[in-house]
XYZ file of C-alpha atoms in Angstrom:
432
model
C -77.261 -39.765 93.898
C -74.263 -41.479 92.121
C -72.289 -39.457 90.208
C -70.533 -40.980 86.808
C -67.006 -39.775 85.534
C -66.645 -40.322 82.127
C -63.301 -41.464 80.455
C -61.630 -38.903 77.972
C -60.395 -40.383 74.516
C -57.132 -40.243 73.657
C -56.594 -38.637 70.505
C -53.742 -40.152 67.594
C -53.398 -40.767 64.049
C -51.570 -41.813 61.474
C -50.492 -40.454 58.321
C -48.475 -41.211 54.873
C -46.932 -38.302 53.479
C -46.778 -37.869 49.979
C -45.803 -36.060 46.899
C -47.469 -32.704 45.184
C -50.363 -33.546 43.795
C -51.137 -37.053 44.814
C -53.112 -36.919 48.547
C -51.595 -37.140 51.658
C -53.559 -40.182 53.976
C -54.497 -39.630 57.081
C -56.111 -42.440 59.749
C -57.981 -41.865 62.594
C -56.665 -44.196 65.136
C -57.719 -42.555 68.516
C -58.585 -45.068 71.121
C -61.557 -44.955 74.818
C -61.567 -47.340 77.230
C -65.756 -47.100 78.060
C -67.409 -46.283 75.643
C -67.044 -44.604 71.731
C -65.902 -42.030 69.837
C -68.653 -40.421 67.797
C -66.767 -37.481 66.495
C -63.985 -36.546 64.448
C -62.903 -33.482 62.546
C -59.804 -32.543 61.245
C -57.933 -29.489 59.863
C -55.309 -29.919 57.596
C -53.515 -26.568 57.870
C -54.304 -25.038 54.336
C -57.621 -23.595 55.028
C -59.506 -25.672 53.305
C -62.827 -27.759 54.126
C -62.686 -29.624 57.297
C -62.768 -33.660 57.135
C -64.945 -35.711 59.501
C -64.102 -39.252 58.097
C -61.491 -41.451 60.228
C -59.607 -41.948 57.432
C -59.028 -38.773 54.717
C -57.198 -38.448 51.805
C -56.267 -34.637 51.829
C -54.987 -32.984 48.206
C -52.204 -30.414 49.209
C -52.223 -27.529 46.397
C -48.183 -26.914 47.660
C -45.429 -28.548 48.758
C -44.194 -27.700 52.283
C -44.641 -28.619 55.698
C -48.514 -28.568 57.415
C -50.300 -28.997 60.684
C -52.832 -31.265 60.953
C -54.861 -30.879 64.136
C -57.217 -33.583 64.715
C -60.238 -33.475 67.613
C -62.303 -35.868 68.386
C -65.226 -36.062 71.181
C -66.945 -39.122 72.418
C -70.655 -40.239 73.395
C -70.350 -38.531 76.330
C -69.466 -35.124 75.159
C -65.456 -35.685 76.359
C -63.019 -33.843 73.897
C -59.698 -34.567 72.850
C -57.191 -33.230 70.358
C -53.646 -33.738 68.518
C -51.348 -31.636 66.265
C -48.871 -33.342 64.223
C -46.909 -32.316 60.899
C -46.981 -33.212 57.506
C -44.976 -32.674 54.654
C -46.073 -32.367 50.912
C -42.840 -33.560 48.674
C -42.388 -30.871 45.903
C -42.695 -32.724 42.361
C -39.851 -32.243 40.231
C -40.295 -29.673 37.407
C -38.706 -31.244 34.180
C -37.191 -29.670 31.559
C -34.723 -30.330 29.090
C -32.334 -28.853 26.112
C -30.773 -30.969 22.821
C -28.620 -30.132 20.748
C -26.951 -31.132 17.330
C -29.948 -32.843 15.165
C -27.636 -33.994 12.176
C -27.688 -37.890 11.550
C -24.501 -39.421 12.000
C -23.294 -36.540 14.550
C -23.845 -36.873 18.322
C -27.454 -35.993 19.547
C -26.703 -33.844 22.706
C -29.853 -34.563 25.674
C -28.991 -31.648 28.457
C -31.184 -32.276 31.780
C -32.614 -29.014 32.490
C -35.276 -29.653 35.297
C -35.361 -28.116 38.761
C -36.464 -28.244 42.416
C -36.438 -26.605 44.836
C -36.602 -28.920 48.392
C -34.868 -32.363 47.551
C -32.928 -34.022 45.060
C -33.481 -35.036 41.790
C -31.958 -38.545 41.419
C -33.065 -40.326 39.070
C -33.326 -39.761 35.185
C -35.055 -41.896 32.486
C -34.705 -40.909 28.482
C -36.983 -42.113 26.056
C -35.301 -41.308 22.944
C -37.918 -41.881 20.185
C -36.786 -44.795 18.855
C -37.301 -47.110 21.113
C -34.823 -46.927 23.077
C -34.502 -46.459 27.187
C -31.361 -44.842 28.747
C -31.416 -44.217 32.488
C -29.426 -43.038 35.093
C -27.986 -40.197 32.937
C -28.510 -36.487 33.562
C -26.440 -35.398 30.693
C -26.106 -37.682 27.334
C -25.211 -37.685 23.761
C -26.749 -40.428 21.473
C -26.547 -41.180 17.479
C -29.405 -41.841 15.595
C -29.733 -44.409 13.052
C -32.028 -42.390 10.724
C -33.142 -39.139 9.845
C -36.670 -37.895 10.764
C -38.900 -36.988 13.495
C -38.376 -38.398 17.186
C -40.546 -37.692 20.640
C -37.785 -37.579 23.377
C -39.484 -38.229 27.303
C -37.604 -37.398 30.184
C -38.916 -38.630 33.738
C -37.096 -37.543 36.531
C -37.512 -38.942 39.981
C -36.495 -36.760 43.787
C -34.963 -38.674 46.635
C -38.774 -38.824 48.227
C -39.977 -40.316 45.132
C -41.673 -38.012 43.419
C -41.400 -38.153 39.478
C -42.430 -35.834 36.290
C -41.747 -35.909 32.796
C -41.344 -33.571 30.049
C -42.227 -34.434 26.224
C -40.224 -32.805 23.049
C -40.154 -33.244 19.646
C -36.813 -33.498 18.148
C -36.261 -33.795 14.152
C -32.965 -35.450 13.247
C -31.799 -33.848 10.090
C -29.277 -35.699 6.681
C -25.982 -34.075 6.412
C -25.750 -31.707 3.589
C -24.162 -33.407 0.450
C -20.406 -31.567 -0.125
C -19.746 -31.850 -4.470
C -18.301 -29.881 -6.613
C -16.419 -29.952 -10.261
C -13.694 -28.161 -11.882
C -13.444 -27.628 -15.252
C -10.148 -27.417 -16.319
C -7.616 -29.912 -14.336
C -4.786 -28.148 -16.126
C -3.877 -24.525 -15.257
C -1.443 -22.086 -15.812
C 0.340 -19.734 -13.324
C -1.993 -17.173 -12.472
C -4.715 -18.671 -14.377
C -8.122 -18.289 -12.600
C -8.961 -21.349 -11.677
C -12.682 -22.548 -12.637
C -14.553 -24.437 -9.982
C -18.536 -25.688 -9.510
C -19.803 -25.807 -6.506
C -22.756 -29.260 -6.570
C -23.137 -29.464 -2.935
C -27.022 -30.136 -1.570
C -28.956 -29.512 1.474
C -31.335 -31.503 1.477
C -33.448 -29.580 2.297
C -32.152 -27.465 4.800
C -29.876 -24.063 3.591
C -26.129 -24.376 3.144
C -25.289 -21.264 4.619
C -21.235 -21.504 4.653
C -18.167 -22.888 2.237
C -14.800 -23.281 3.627
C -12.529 -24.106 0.100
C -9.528 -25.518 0.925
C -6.986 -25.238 -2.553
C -4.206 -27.427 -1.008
C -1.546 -24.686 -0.550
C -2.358 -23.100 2.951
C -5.152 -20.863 1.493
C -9.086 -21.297 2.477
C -11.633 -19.424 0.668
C -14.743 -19.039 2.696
C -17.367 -17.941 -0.194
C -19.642 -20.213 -2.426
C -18.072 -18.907 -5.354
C -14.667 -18.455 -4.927
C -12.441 -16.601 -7.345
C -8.759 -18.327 -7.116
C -5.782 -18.676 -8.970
C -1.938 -20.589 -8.082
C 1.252 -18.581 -7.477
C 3.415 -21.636 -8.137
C 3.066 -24.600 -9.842
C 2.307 -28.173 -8.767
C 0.093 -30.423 -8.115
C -2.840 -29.755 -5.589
C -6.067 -31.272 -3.995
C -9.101 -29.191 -3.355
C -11.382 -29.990 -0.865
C -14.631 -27.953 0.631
C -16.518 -27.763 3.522
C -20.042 -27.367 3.633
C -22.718 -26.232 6.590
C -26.646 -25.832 6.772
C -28.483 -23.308 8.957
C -29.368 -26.726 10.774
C -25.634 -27.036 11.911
C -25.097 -29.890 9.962
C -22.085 -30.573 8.470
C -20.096 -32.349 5.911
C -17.292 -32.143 3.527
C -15.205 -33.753 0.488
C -11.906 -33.848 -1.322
C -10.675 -34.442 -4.324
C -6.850 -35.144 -4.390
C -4.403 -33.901 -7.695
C -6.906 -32.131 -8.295
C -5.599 -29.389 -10.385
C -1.762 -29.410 -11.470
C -0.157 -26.257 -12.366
C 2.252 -25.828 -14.867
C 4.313 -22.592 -14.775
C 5.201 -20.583 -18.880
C 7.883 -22.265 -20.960
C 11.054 -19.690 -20.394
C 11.847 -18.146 -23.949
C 14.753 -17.087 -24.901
C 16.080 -17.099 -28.728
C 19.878 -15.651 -30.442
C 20.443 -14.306 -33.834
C 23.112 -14.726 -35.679
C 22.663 -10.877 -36.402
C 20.556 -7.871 -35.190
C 22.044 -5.678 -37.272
C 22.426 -6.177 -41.183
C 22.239 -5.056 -45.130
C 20.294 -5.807 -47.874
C 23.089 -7.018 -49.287
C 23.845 -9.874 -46.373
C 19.741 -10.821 -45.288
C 20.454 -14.280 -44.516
C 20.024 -14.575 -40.497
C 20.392 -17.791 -38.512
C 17.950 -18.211 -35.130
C 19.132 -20.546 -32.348
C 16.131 -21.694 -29.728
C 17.424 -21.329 -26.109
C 13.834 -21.642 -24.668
C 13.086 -24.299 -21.682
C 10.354 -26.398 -20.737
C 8.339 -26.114 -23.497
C 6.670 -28.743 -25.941
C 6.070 -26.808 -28.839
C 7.567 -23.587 -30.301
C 6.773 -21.620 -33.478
C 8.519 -18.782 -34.625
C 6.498 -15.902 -36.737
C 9.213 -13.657 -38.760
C 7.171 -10.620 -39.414
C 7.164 -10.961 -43.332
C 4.424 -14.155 -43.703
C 6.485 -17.111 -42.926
C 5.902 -19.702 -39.571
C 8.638 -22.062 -39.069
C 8.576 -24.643 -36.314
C 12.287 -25.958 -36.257
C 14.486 -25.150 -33.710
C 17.262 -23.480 -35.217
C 15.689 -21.787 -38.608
C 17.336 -19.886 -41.162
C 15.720 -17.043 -42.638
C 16.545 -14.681 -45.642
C 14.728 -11.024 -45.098
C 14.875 -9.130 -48.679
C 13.006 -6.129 -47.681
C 14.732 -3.136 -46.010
C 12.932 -2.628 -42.697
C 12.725 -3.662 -39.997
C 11.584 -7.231 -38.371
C 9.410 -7.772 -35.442
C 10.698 -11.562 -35.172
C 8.622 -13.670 -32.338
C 9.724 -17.144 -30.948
C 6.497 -18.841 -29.052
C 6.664 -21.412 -26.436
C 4.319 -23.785 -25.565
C 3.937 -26.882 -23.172
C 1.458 -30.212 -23.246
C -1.010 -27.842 -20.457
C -1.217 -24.986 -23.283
C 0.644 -22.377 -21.482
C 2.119 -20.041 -23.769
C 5.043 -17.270 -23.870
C 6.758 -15.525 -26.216
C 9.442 -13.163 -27.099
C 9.983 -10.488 -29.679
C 12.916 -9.516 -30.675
C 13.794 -6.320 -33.164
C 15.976 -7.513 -37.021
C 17.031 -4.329 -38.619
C 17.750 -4.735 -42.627
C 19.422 -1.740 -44.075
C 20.370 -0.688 -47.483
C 23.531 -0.961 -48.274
C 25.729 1.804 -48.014
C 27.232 3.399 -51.668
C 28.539 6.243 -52.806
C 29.769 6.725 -56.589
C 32.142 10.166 -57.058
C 33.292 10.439 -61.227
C 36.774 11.198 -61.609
C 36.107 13.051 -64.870
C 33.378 15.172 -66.141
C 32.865 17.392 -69.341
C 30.927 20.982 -68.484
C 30.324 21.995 -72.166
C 26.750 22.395 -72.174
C 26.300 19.154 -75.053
C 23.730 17.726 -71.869
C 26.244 14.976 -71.751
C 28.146 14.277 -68.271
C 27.806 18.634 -67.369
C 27.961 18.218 -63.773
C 30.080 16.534 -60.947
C 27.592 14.831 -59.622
C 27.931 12.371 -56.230
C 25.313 9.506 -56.287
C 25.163 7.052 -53.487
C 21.901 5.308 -51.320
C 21.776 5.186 -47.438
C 22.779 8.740 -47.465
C 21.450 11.434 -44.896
C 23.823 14.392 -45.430
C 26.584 15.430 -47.608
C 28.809 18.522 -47.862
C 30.604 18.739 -50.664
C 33.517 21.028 -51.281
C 35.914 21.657 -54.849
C 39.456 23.284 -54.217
C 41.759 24.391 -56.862
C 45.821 23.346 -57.306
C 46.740 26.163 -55.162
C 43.555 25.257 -52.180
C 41.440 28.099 -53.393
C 37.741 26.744 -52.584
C 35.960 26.988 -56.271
C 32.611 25.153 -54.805
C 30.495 24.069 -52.195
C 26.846 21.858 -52.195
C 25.045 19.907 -49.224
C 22.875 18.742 -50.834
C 23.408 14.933 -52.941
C 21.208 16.582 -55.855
C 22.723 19.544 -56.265
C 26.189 19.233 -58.336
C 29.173 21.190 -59.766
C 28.959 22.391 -63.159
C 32.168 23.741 -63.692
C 31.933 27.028 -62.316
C 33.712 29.382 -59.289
C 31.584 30.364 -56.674
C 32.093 33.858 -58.376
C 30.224 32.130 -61.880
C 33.824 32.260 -63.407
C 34.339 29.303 -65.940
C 37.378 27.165 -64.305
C 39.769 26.044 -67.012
C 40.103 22.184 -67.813
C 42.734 20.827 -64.931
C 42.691 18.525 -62.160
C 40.999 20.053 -58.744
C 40.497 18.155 -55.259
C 37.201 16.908 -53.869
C 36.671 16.800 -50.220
C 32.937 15.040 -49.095
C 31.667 14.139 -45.751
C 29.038 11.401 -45.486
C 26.816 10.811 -42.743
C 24.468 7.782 -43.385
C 20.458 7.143 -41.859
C 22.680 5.009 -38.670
C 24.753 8.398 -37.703
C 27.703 6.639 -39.137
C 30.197 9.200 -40.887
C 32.541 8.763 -43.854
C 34.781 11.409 -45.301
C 36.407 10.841 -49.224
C 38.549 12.611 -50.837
C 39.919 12.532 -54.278
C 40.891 14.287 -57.697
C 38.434 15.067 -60.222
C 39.609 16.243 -64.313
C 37.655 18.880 -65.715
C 37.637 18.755 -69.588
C 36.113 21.173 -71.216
């Protein structure tokens, strides 16, 4: 009997290798000389179902590297097999940061995506607005207009492989920065009296940054401020939302500050009688506008140099005020003392015969504050003492004795309502 040998295949294939989730192609492409191949099966390395088609397209859950082991037997029952690798490509995963929504600002696009085997290296931005950027990981861009924009970001590995990664992005106004003062003209220390008119629009302004123009910053929404030296000053403020958007203003001279007029006045006298009221005041005040003087008795004068006749004894409480065009306003007070004049009338003569006519040596004067009084005889015998103004001598030794008619010697120290202290001395006739 002849006896047949029958020719083995030889087992091959081909295969593309592609990315995570699209399939990976394989072709049978096995070859026999006599005869066919009626059989094929293949295992693709992941446990799942066998293939028995020359040509499969195989889904890989995972990226990574796989062997395929193909067999294949022909009509004659004669095997052959062949192992070969394949690698899944890992698909990018894409991910991506922004920052700084606020219209007019730079719109920061951070590339945030990751993988693990290969290289991402390629980026394309769709930024909402129809515009493309690509070939930038990393970007800034500036909107034209507020509102609501869906940013895209496909990114591509060395093996091809591409995924993208959709965001909504809202692109928010700049807060409007206003405010107002009322009152451009202020006074040293004067609070100054400010409005803040600034806007969100929307969003929350959530901090003030006042700037007063002389090195200070007040970070509150009201702000409680006043200048400790004159001039002339621009204010500006800065404004921020809880959006991080941003804006400011300034208005410039602003505010001018105007220190107090300096006062300073001179009297002709500080110090006078009733008898010599008239007083001349001399204005030595500076940088002032207006001045008005108030003299403590009803009168206002507004000349410079007044002159002013007091008739009442007392004393003044005399006031010069100063005033410039910015109605700051100072004043000083200064003290006018009018006194009664000082007299004192002592009789040379006096009759104590008890007709009621001119009985007593009697000392009459105004201004006075004490008195002692003292009577001597010819020889310096004292005869009589009084301190008091009121109380007089009638004529009489301290011992009630009834002096004869002669001349004696008075002796009286004064001492007026200023401290001042006069002493007189003097003959006085007693006729009886």
């Amino acid at each position: 009997f002849p006896v047949y040998v029958n020719e083995i295949p030889i087992a091959d294939f081909i295969f593309e290798n592609n990315c995570q989730y699209d399939s990976n192609t394989f072709t049978n492409t096995s070859t026999i000389g006599l005869g066919s191949i009626d059989l094929v099966k293949w295992d693709f390395g992941d446990g799942s179902t066998l293939g028995t088609n020359n040509i499969e397209n195989h889904y890989y859950e995972y990226p990574g590297l796989y062997t395929v082991n193909m067999v294949i037997e022909s009509q004659s029952g004669c095997v052959d097999s062949i192992k070969k690798l394949t690698e899944v490509y890992e698909v990018p995963i894409v991910d991506f940061s922004t920052s700084h929504h606020c219209l007019g600002d730079n719109t920061w696009f951070f590339d945030e995506s990751l993988i693990n085997n290969g290289t991402i290296i390629d980026w394309k931005w769709e930024l909402g607005d129809n515009i493309v950027l690509e070939d930038y990981k990393n970007m800034s861009y500036i909107y034209d207009e507020a509102g609501h924009y869906a940013v895209k970001l496909k990114v591509t590995s060395n093996h091809g492989c591409y995924s993208q990664s959709d965001k909504n992005i809202t692109i928010y106004n700049p807060p409007i920065a206003s405010f107002r003062i009322e009152d451009e003209e202020l006074c040293l220390g004067e609070e100054i009296s400010i409005k803040d008119l600034s806007d969100g629009l929307g969003a929350n302004i959530i901090e003030w940054k006042w700037n007063f123009g002389d090195g200070n910053i007040i970070p509150r929404e009201h702000p409680e401020y006043s200048y400790s030296y004159k001039g002339e000053f621009d204010i500006s403020l800065f404004v921020m939302t809880d959006e991080g958007c941003k804006n400011d203003t300034v208005i410039y001279s602003s505010v001018r500050v105007h220190d107090f007029p300096k006062v300073e006045f001179q009297a002709s006298k500080l110090f006078t009688t009733e008898l010599e009221p008239e007083i001349k005041f001399y204005n030595m005040s500076e940088e002032y506008d207006f001045i008005s003087w108030d003299f403590d008795n009803g009168k206002i004068s507004y000349e410079e140099n007044p002159i002013v006749n007091f008739h009442e004894v007392r004393e003044y409480n005399v006031m010069l005020i100063a005033s410039n065009n910015a109605g700051c306003e100072n004043n000083l007070i200064k003290k006018i003392t009018i006194s009664p004049e000082n007299t004192l009338y002592i009789p040379n003569t006096f009759t104590p015969n008890g007709d009621g006519i001119n009985d007593e040596f009697i000392i009459m004067g105004n201004n006075i504050s004490d008195i002692y009084l003292s009577i001597f005889n010819k020889w310096g015998g004292l005869v009589f003492e009084s301190r008091d103004i009121n109380y007089g001598w009638n004529g009489l030794s301290k011992n009630n004795d009834i002096c004869h008619n002669g001349t004696y010697l008075y002796h009286v120290i004064v001492n007026d309502y200023k401290g001042m202290e006069s002493v007189y001395t003097g003959e006085i006739n007693v006729i009886r």
